[in-house]
Amino acid sequence: MASTISPFLTRLFRPFTSNTRMSPVTSENKVFPEGSQKATVAAGCFWGVEHMFRQAFDGHGLLDAKVGYIGGDSRNPSYRNVCSGRSGHAEALQMVFDPSRLSYRQLLEFFYKMHDPTTKDRQGPDTGSQYRSAIFFHDDEQESIARRVTEKVQREWWKRNVATEIIPAAGEWWDAETYHQLYLERNPGGYECPSQ
């Protein structure tokens, strides 16, 4: 007889890392077309964020996506450290995309449609600064686009104030542990993130 565990319990008992980091998934050995760009966003639980962006844009200009941590103070953060709320990092998604097939604006408009950007440090039952809504821009052009898209979203899509932070991706990006990468693809019955 198959047992079912509520999404809350699945989330509660999902594995934490030990103090030793697991091997991260990296893009270091991948070669991307000239002109490829990075986009980095945080919209709550990174499992759901990665899953939704891959479903929407794989084969349509999204070249790579990986989950990780950004925006904090500690070096080489672990999942346990980020979940404690003490590291300052956000659970985030870093994408590499081909701007000749997929624009940064399209990615940001999708970002604003796939989560609730009006809740500060929260998505559904997931609370804490690691679940904040943020756009980490990589250059001046991305910052300008992010601000324009956010103004449009505030004016046309949401009645409540948008709480999304628009900040430079100046800090170091840390890949999340290997078991977090493609998590919902490998665990389709796993925790359903509020961003889905």
mmCIF file of C-alpha atoms in Angstrom:
data_model
loop_
_atom_site.group_PDB
_atom_site.id
_atom_site.type_symbol
_atom_site.label_atom_id
_atom_site.label_comp_id
_atom_site.label_asym_id
_atom_site.label_seq_id
_atom_site.Cartn_x
_atom_site.Cartn_y
_atom_site.Cartn_z
ATOM 1 C CA MET A 1 0.000 0.000 0.000
ATOM 2 C CA ALA A 2 1.531 3.286 -1.081
ATOM 3 C CA SER A 3 1.748 5.947 1.567
ATOM 4 C CA THR A 4 1.388 9.609 0.870
ATOM 5 C CA ILE A 5 3.210 12.279 2.780
ATOM 6 C CA SER A 6 1.855 15.789 2.829
ATOM 7 C CA PRO A 7 3.916 18.428 1.005
ATOM 8 C CA PHE A 8 4.568 20.120 4.362
ATOM 9 C CA LEU A 9 6.104 16.958 5.842
ATOM 10 C CA THR A 10 8.096 16.308 2.675
ATOM 11 C CA ARG A 11 9.559 19.797 2.947
ATOM 12 C CA LEU A 12 10.191 19.397 6.665
ATOM 13 C CA PHE A 13 12.144 16.170 6.228
ATOM 14 C CA ARG A 14 14.024 16.977 3.029
ATOM 15 C CA PRO A 15 17.760 16.353 3.389
ATOM 16 C CA PHE A 16 20.183 18.923 4.685
ATOM 17 C CA THR A 17 23.833 18.875 3.774
ATOM 18 C CA SER A 18 26.540 18.112 6.230
ATOM 19 C CA ASN A 19 29.306 20.591 6.918
ATOM 20 C CA THR A 20 31.164 19.165 3.928
ATOM 21 C CA ARG A 21 29.952 20.559 0.621
ATOM 22 C CA MET A 22 28.773 18.084 -1.983
ATOM 23 C CA SER A 23 30.143 18.470 -5.499
ATOM 24 C CA PRO A 24 28.330 21.352 -7.174
ATOM 25 C CA VAL A 25 27.014 21.358 -10.714
ATOM 26 C CA THR A 26 28.926 23.992 -12.648
ATOM 27 C CA SER A 27 28.892 25.551 -16.070
ATOM 28 C CA GLU A 28 32.667 25.911 -16.095
ATOM 29 C CA ASN A 29 33.218 23.168 -18.690
ATOM 30 C CA LYS A 30 30.297 24.137 -20.892
ATOM 31 C CA VAL A 31 30.823 26.306 -23.935
ATOM 32 C CA PHE A 32 28.047 28.750 -24.707
ATOM 33 C CA PRO A 33 27.558 30.716 -27.940
ATOM 34 C CA GLU A 34 29.237 34.095 -28.164
ATOM 35 C CA GLY A 35 26.933 36.789 -26.841
ATOM 36 C CA SER A 36 25.246 34.537 -24.274
ATOM 37 C CA GLN A 37 24.169 36.340 -21.116
ATOM 38 C CA LYS A 38 23.472 35.486 -17.483
ATOM 39 C CA ALA A 39 20.267 36.225 -15.594
ATOM 40 C CA THR A 40 19.954 35.675 -11.846
ATOM 41 C CA VAL A 41 16.659 35.760 -9.946
ATOM 42 C CA ALA A 42 15.275 34.695 -6.582
ATOM 43 C CA ALA A 43 11.577 33.880 -6.215
ATOM 44 C CA GLY A 44 11.219 31.538 -3.255
ATOM 45 C CA CYS A 45 12.075 27.847 -3.189
ATOM 46 C CA PHE A 46 14.660 27.379 -5.917
ATOM 47 C CA TRP A 47 13.386 23.917 -6.860
ATOM 48 C CA GLY A 48 10.156 25.321 -8.246
ATOM 49 C CA VAL A 49 11.808 28.357 -9.808
ATOM 50 C CA GLU A 50 14.274 26.203 -11.756
ATOM 51 C CA HIS A 51 11.551 23.748 -12.778
ATOM 52 C CA MET A 52 9.236 26.455 -14.094
ATOM 53 C CA PHE A 53 11.917 28.341 -16.063
ATOM 54 C CA ARG A 54 13.116 25.086 -17.634
ATOM 55 C CA GLN A 55 9.568 24.097 -18.579
ATOM 56 C CA ALA A 56 8.943 27.474 -20.165
ATOM 57 C CA PHE A 57 12.251 28.127 -21.928
ATOM 58 C CA ASP A 58 14.244 24.904 -22.513
ATOM 59 C CA GLY A 59 14.748 24.727 -26.267
ATOM 60 C CA HIS A 60 13.663 28.359 -26.605
ATOM 61 C CA GLY A 61 16.878 30.211 -25.781
ATOM 62 C CA LEU A 62 17.589 28.959 -22.262
ATOM 63 C CA LEU A 63 21.040 27.382 -22.482
ATOM 64 C CA ASP A 64 21.665 26.473 -18.853
ATOM 65 C CA ALA A 65 20.091 26.890 -15.434
ATOM 66 C CA LYS A 66 21.389 26.037 -11.997
ATOM 67 C CA VAL A 67 20.226 26.695 -8.473
ATOM 68 C CA GLY A 68 22.420 28.246 -5.845
ATOM 69 C CA TYR A 69 22.963 30.989 -3.335
ATOM 70 C CA ILE A 70 23.675 34.706 -3.769
ATOM 71 C CA GLY A 71 23.411 37.929 -1.832
ATOM 72 C CA GLY A 72 24.916 36.826 1.462
ATOM 73 C CA ASP A 73 27.990 37.366 3.541
ATOM 74 C CA SER A 74 29.339 33.889 4.269
ATOM 75 C CA ARG A 75 31.738 32.035 2.004
ATOM 76 C CA ASN A 76 30.817 28.620 0.620
ATOM 77 C CA PRO A 77 27.367 28.486 2.248
ATOM 78 C CA SER A 78 25.596 25.178 2.713
ATOM 79 C CA TYR A 79 21.858 24.618 2.365
ATOM 80 C CA ARG A 80 21.589 24.262 6.141
ATOM 81 C CA ASN A 81 23.409 27.574 6.612
ATOM 82 C CA VAL A 82 21.175 29.395 4.109
ATOM 83 C CA CYS A 83 17.994 27.908 5.611
ATOM 84 C CA SER A 84 19.026 29.193 9.040
ATOM 85 C CA GLY A 85 18.532 32.721 7.720
ATOM 86 C CA ARG A 86 21.875 33.800 9.172
ATOM 87 C CA SER A 87 23.958 33.787 5.963
ATOM 88 C CA GLY A 88 21.998 36.509 4.164
ATOM 89 C CA HIS A 89 21.904 34.441 0.962
ATOM 90 C CA ALA A 90 18.821 33.940 -1.180
ATOM 91 C CA GLU A 91 17.877 30.644 -2.805
ATOM 92 C CA ALA A 92 18.273 31.676 -6.437
ATOM 93 C CA LEU A 93 18.391 30.562 -10.048
ATOM 94 C CA GLN A 94 21.211 31.537 -12.386
ATOM 95 C CA MET A 95 20.480 31.106 -16.073
ATOM 96 C CA VAL A 96 22.545 31.404 -19.222
ATOM 97 C CA PHE A 97 20.458 32.438 -22.198
ATOM 98 C CA ASP A 98 20.840 33.345 -25.860
ATOM 99 C CA PRO A 99 19.506 36.920 -26.214
ATOM 100 C CA SER A 100 18.967 36.427 -29.959
ATOM 101 C CA ARG A 101 16.253 33.860 -29.079
ATOM 102 C CA LEU A 102 15.119 34.894 -25.590
ATOM 103 C CA SER A 103 15.243 38.385 -24.162
ATOM 104 C CA TYR A 104 16.077 39.428 -20.618
ATOM 105 C CA ARG A 105 12.724 41.257 -20.580
ATOM 106 C CA GLN A 106 10.894 37.979 -21.381
ATOM 107 C CA LEU A 107 12.683 36.228 -18.523
ATOM 108 C CA LEU A 108 11.748 39.002 -16.083
ATOM 109 C CA GLU A 109 8.116 39.143 -17.207
ATOM 110 C CA PHE A 110 7.889 35.389 -16.650
ATOM 111 C CA PHE A 111 9.610 35.816 -13.268
ATOM 112 C CA TYR A 112 6.869 38.230 -12.190
ATOM 113 C CA LYS A 113 4.107 35.887 -13.398
ATOM 114 C CA MET A 114 5.414 32.732 -11.705
ATOM 115 C CA HIS A 115 5.586 33.985 -8.108
ATOM 116 C CA ASP A 116 4.045 36.576 -5.793
ATOM 117 C CA PRO A 117 6.467 39.521 -5.768
ATOM 118 C CA THR A 118 4.399 41.431 -3.199
ATOM 119 C CA THR A 119 5.370 39.335 -0.178
ATOM 120 C CA LYS A 120 8.598 40.279 1.566
ATOM 121 C CA ASP A 121 10.790 37.300 2.489
ATOM 122 C CA ARG A 122 8.027 34.805 1.760
ATOM 123 C CA GLN A 123 6.482 32.566 -0.889
ATOM 124 C CA GLY A 124 3.457 30.635 0.359
ATOM 125 C CA PRO A 125 4.381 28.810 3.572
ATOM 126 C CA ASP A 126 8.114 29.305 2.942
ATOM 127 C CA THR A 127 9.301 32.237 5.052
ATOM 128 C CA GLY A 128 12.677 33.839 5.643
ATOM 129 C CA SER A 129 15.067 36.128 3.802
ATOM 130 C CA GLN A 130 16.325 33.166 1.753
ATOM 131 C CA TYR A 131 12.903 33.143 0.017
ATOM 132 C CA ARG A 132 12.913 36.841 -0.934
ATOM 133 C CA SER A 133 11.971 38.096 -4.362
ATOM 134 C CA ALA A 134 15.016 39.605 -6.056
ATOM 135 C CA ILE A 135 16.551 40.374 -9.413
ATOM 136 C CA PHE A 136 20.355 40.318 -9.356
ATOM 137 C CA PHE A 137 21.442 42.318 -12.408
ATOM 138 C CA HIS A 138 24.788 41.706 -14.145
ATOM 139 C CA ASP A 139 25.234 45.055 -15.928
ATOM 140 C CA ASP A 140 23.708 48.521 -16.370
ATOM 141 C CA GLU A 141 21.466 47.407 -19.225
ATOM 142 C CA GLN A 142 19.976 44.606 -17.114
ATOM 143 C CA GLU A 143 19.404 47.030 -14.247
ATOM 144 C CA SER A 144 17.562 49.429 -16.557
ATOM 145 C CA ILE A 145 15.379 46.653 -17.993
ATOM 146 C CA ALA A 146 14.665 45.282 -14.508
ATOM 147 C CA ARG A 147 13.528 48.694 -13.263
ATOM 148 C CA ARG A 148 11.309 49.306 -16.314
ATOM 149 C CA VAL A 149 9.708 45.854 -16.136
ATOM 150 C CA THR A 150 9.165 46.226 -12.377
ATOM 151 C CA GLU A 151 7.495 49.626 -12.869
ATOM 152 C CA LYS A 152 5.192 48.099 -15.501
ATOM 153 C CA VAL A 153 4.385 45.149 -13.245
ATOM 154 C CA GLN A 154 3.603 47.455 -10.321
ATOM 155 C CA ARG A 155 1.418 49.699 -12.470
ATOM 156 C CA GLU A 156 -0.442 47.043 -14.482
ATOM 157 C CA TRP A 157 -0.319 43.654 -12.746
ATOM 158 C CA TRP A 158 -0.379 44.045 -8.960
ATOM 159 C CA LYS A 159 -2.544 46.141 -6.632
ATOM 160 C CA ARG A 160 -0.203 45.593 -3.649
ATOM 161 C CA ASN A 161 3.326 47.005 -3.629
ATOM 162 C CA VAL A 162 5.966 44.888 -5.336
ATOM 163 C CA ALA A 163 8.641 43.940 -2.775
ATOM 164 C CA THR A 164 11.173 42.610 -5.295
ATOM 165 C CA GLU A 165 14.711 43.827 -4.674
ATOM 166 C CA ILE A 166 16.721 44.948 -7.704
ATOM 167 C CA ILE A 167 20.363 44.656 -6.738
ATOM 168 C CA PRO A 168 23.735 44.034 -8.383
ATOM 169 C CA ALA A 169 24.966 40.463 -8.729
ATOM 170 C CA ALA A 170 28.197 41.788 -7.262
ATOM 171 C CA GLY A 171 28.588 39.126 -4.600
ATOM 172 C CA GLU A 172 29.803 35.657 -5.330
ATOM 173 C CA TRP A 173 27.457 33.022 -6.739
ATOM 174 C CA TRP A 174 27.582 29.653 -4.999
ATOM 175 C CA ASP A 175 26.152 26.576 -6.733
ATOM 176 C CA ALA A 176 23.770 24.656 -4.496
ATOM 177 C CA GLU A 177 24.604 21.087 -3.609
ATOM 178 C CA THR A 178 24.246 18.530 -6.398
ATOM 179 C CA TYR A 179 21.040 16.972 -5.048
ATOM 180 C CA HIS A 180 19.260 20.344 -5.452
ATOM 181 C CA GLN A 181 19.990 20.621 -9.178
ATOM 182 C CA LEU A 182 17.027 19.507 -11.328
ATOM 183 C CA TYR A 183 15.377 18.412 -8.077
ATOM 184 C CA LEU A 184 11.749 18.362 -9.241
ATOM 185 C CA GLU A 185 12.702 16.661 -12.510
ATOM 186 C CA ARG A 186 14.370 13.851 -10.540
ATOM 187 C CA ASN A 187 11.712 13.847 -7.779
ATOM 188 C CA PRO A 188 8.403 14.555 -9.549
ATOM 189 C CA GLY A 189 6.377 13.577 -6.492
ATOM 190 C CA GLY A 190 8.487 15.784 -4.236
ATOM 191 C CA TYR A 191 7.595 18.972 -2.439
ATOM 192 C CA GLU A 192 5.576 21.327 -4.600
ATOM 193 C CA CYS A 193 7.050 24.773 -4.188
ATOM 194 C CA PRO A 194 4.630 27.710 -3.846
ATOM 195 C CA SER A 195 6.110 29.258 -6.989
ATOM 196 C CA GLN A 196 4.607 26.482 -9.099
#
